Amino acid sequence: MSDPVSRRSALRLLGGAVTVAAAATGTLAAPAPAVALPGARTAPDASPRIETLIGRLTLDEKISLLHGAGDPHGLGQAGYLPGVPRLAIPPLRLADGPAGVRVKAHATALPAPVMLAAAFDPALARAYGEVLGREGRALGQDVILAPMVNLIRTPYAGRNFETFSEDPLLSADLVAEEIRGIQSQGLIATVKHFALNNQEQNRTSIDVRIAEQPLHEMELRGFEAAVTAGTGAVMGAYNKVNGAWACENKPLLNDILRDGWGFDGLVMTDWFAAHSTAASLSAGLDLEMPSGTYFGGALRGAVSAGSVTEALVDRAVRRVLGVMERFSLLDGQPPARPGRDPRAGADVALKVAKAGATLLHNRAATLPLTGAATRAIAVIGPTAIYPFIGGGGSAHVVPDRARTPLDALTARAGQGADIGYALGEDLYGKPLPATSPGADFEGLRVAAGATWTYEGTLDVTEPDEWTFVIHYSGERPKVVLDGTDLFPAAPGLGELFGGGLVGAAPDGLQVRRGTLRLTAGKHRLTITAKGGAAGQLFRLRRTTGATRAGDVADAVRVARAAASVVLFAYEDATEGADRAGLALPGHQNELIAAVTAANARTTVVLNTSSSTTMPWLASAGAVLQMYYPGQEGADATAAVLFGDCDPGGRLTQTFPASDEHHPVAGDPRRYPGVDGTQEYSEGIHLGYRWYDAEGVTPLFPFGHGLSYTTFAYSGLSVRPDGDGLAVIFTVRNTGRRAGVTVAQVYVGPSPDLRLAQARRALAGYRRLELEPGAAQRVTVPVTARSLSSWDPDRHGWVLGTGTREVSVGVSARETRLAGRGQVRSGAAGPRP
């Protein structure tokens, strides 16, 4: 695909004159501006209308435009910026939106961005963005806090599902097109989190130390593409970067973002990510969200005291109003809001889920389901009856609908098919056994203002591991067993963010869990539940080793009786928390091992956020990665399983073989950090680059994904194309079914550069859908940016000239064609 970085940006970044600005420790450098090229977008002076408005605004009114406030007519969105009615400056409403518009009302629940990325299709990213843009406007919003383009650096990161990839080129292409789609509908896009917010653990305090070359080559490429695509807003990250908070980091916000890339929009904080008044404003921050701790009364005081000039306030106001003017929000009569089109949104959601479905493993043609395999199917797993549409935290969306996979599979199998079901893994618990004195813990209602208490004993007949599960609608009841609080307050932000699946019961009650090893005998149980202002409903349940064994036995019985098995497994990720490990949570691995032993034609469908270890892989018939597939995920899953469409997805992240073999394993300085500091010491060797550099074999490589047909690649030709390369080859569908292949072009290092370089790096790709026997001659351009490295001595890009190895493959580890290309430097420097 074409690189999304503009010619203007490339020449600026390749300029010889530089301005170097140091953070508290380390250096982030941006080049001095170069002469703008014809047609390039340069930061304009504010319009006469904005200058007139600034002249008429009082200081208090200006300050009110620089921080969030409570919405008097809240729609359930994340933030609100008051307007100035007397000057016809309207308010702004800001909604979360990585996978759909997050408000109180129903919205299209799109597949997680990581599933969108798996399609390797920028045009689909634009359609995805158009849904967000149209629905955001229809639902009363002006700004959407999406897309996220932080790279997938650690497999444990809790928000990997909200972003795209471990590869900077793919991420840059997709973020640019999604932003174009969002803003084509009149909604302001916000690229986030600038920069290096690549984990949730300690995200509000960690100091990320990174060298100049990997910063520019890896993390910043997607953000620059977002700026080139015209994003209206940038959200600063929580963390520090080389010693300075991201939201008051002058090298990031001013020297790189504004002076280097020419960004002329507004920069906002992540929620509660501000740390100062004067330092933040002078560094380039414009908007504090969601309130005004630093940019409210403190800012007014700083202006009065002379530590902040009113000119700095005016600069920030000018940027906020400039974005509003660009989106026609200052015209007195804002653009009319469209009506929602749920059908159109659902169509895109279904298309993305099918396109991103990734077949990882398919032994003995287990998939697609055909013949006898379709007439007797065992469906197993909680996410077959509790549709898992999205992750937790700011990604949560209230969907228009969400069919269960069991219903979708039953409907697709048709009349006469025998569909059996077993739970396999209990998410929400079973009723407690008898207590003394007896009580019914299945649906206790506590009246408003009342307090309900219980003191008694729980009789345990044999030693076992117990997981207590509390469901509640109000303040979480306090449950104490033998002096131990079963549900203490979660550390960090755990109380703020709930998971997308296990954090809520099917009827909407909140859910928490606590696990203890209990001995046989009587255990003292006390419960205190408060009704609060509105009253509440709660129930207390449990799962034990004995109940789990019963659930597994039921699953094995159903599996043995079937011709084929579809087993749904899950991993629940959320903002605010990283994963503890790569294994499936709970006892799912034991369940899968038991079921695959009972029936070798078992397909494991993974509703997971990111990479997962699979100790049962050799015994499974097939593994289908469905991530968090959105509201149409059930129908998409059924379509892929039955072969109504080809599984079109490819991995945008490497799946490690174990917790001990991946780029941040065994080095706490890399993850999660030591003494508040984290080191990106892997440099440019992130993701598949690290596996190549270290000679480590992953479970599944970047770019991997199987088809139901076969493809032949032939006729490779590599020729110079300006400062880049044109890679030409033929792809033929050699099978009997229509199918999808993603041709991936990788380039090797330049012999002329004495800089760290990857053994191979993705430099282009093309998603192809071919009918049986059809062939297509393909040209994939490899741009100068993909052939360049960032030189920290020159603080700029240098073209990697000379003979470069070029390979065409279907993953980072499976090459179909190999050749060489000659890269030559043109007089004008690299052309992206």
PDB file of C-alpha atoms in Angstrom, residues 110 131 208 264 331 349 415 465 483 507 558 581 583 607 659 821:
ATOM      1  CA  LEU A 110     -18.065  -2.606  15.583  1.00  0.00           C
ATOM      2  CA  VAL A 131     -19.657   4.488  10.549  1.00  0.00           C
ATOM      3  CA  VAL A 208       9.297   5.526  29.201  1.00  0.00           C
ATOM      4  CA  ASP A 264      -2.514  22.857  13.525  1.00  0.00           C
ATOM      5  CA  ASP A 331     -21.239  29.234  11.434  1.00  0.00           C
ATOM      6  CA  ALA A 349     -19.676  -4.511  11.254  1.00  0.00           C
ATOM      7  CA  GLN A 415     -33.597 -27.913  10.150  1.00  0.00           C
ATOM      8  CA  GLU A 465     -10.906 -24.217  45.574  1.00  0.00           C
ATOM      9  CA  GLY A 483     -12.182 -12.689  58.359  1.00  0.00           C
ATOM     10  CA  ASP A 507     -28.878  -9.045  33.104  1.00  0.00           C
ATOM     11  CA  VAL A 558     -21.845 -33.663  24.338  1.00  0.00           C
ATOM     12  CA  GLY A 581      -0.161 -14.041  31.458  1.00  0.00           C
ATOM     13  CA  ALA A 583      -2.812 -18.433  28.966  1.00  0.00           C
ATOM     14  CA  ASN A 607     -12.746 -14.426  21.469  1.00  0.00           C
ATOM     15  CA  ASP A 659       5.452 -16.379  28.391  1.00  0.00           C
ATOM     16  CA  GLY A 821      16.116  -4.375  -5.694  1.00  0.00           C
TER      17      GLY A 821
END
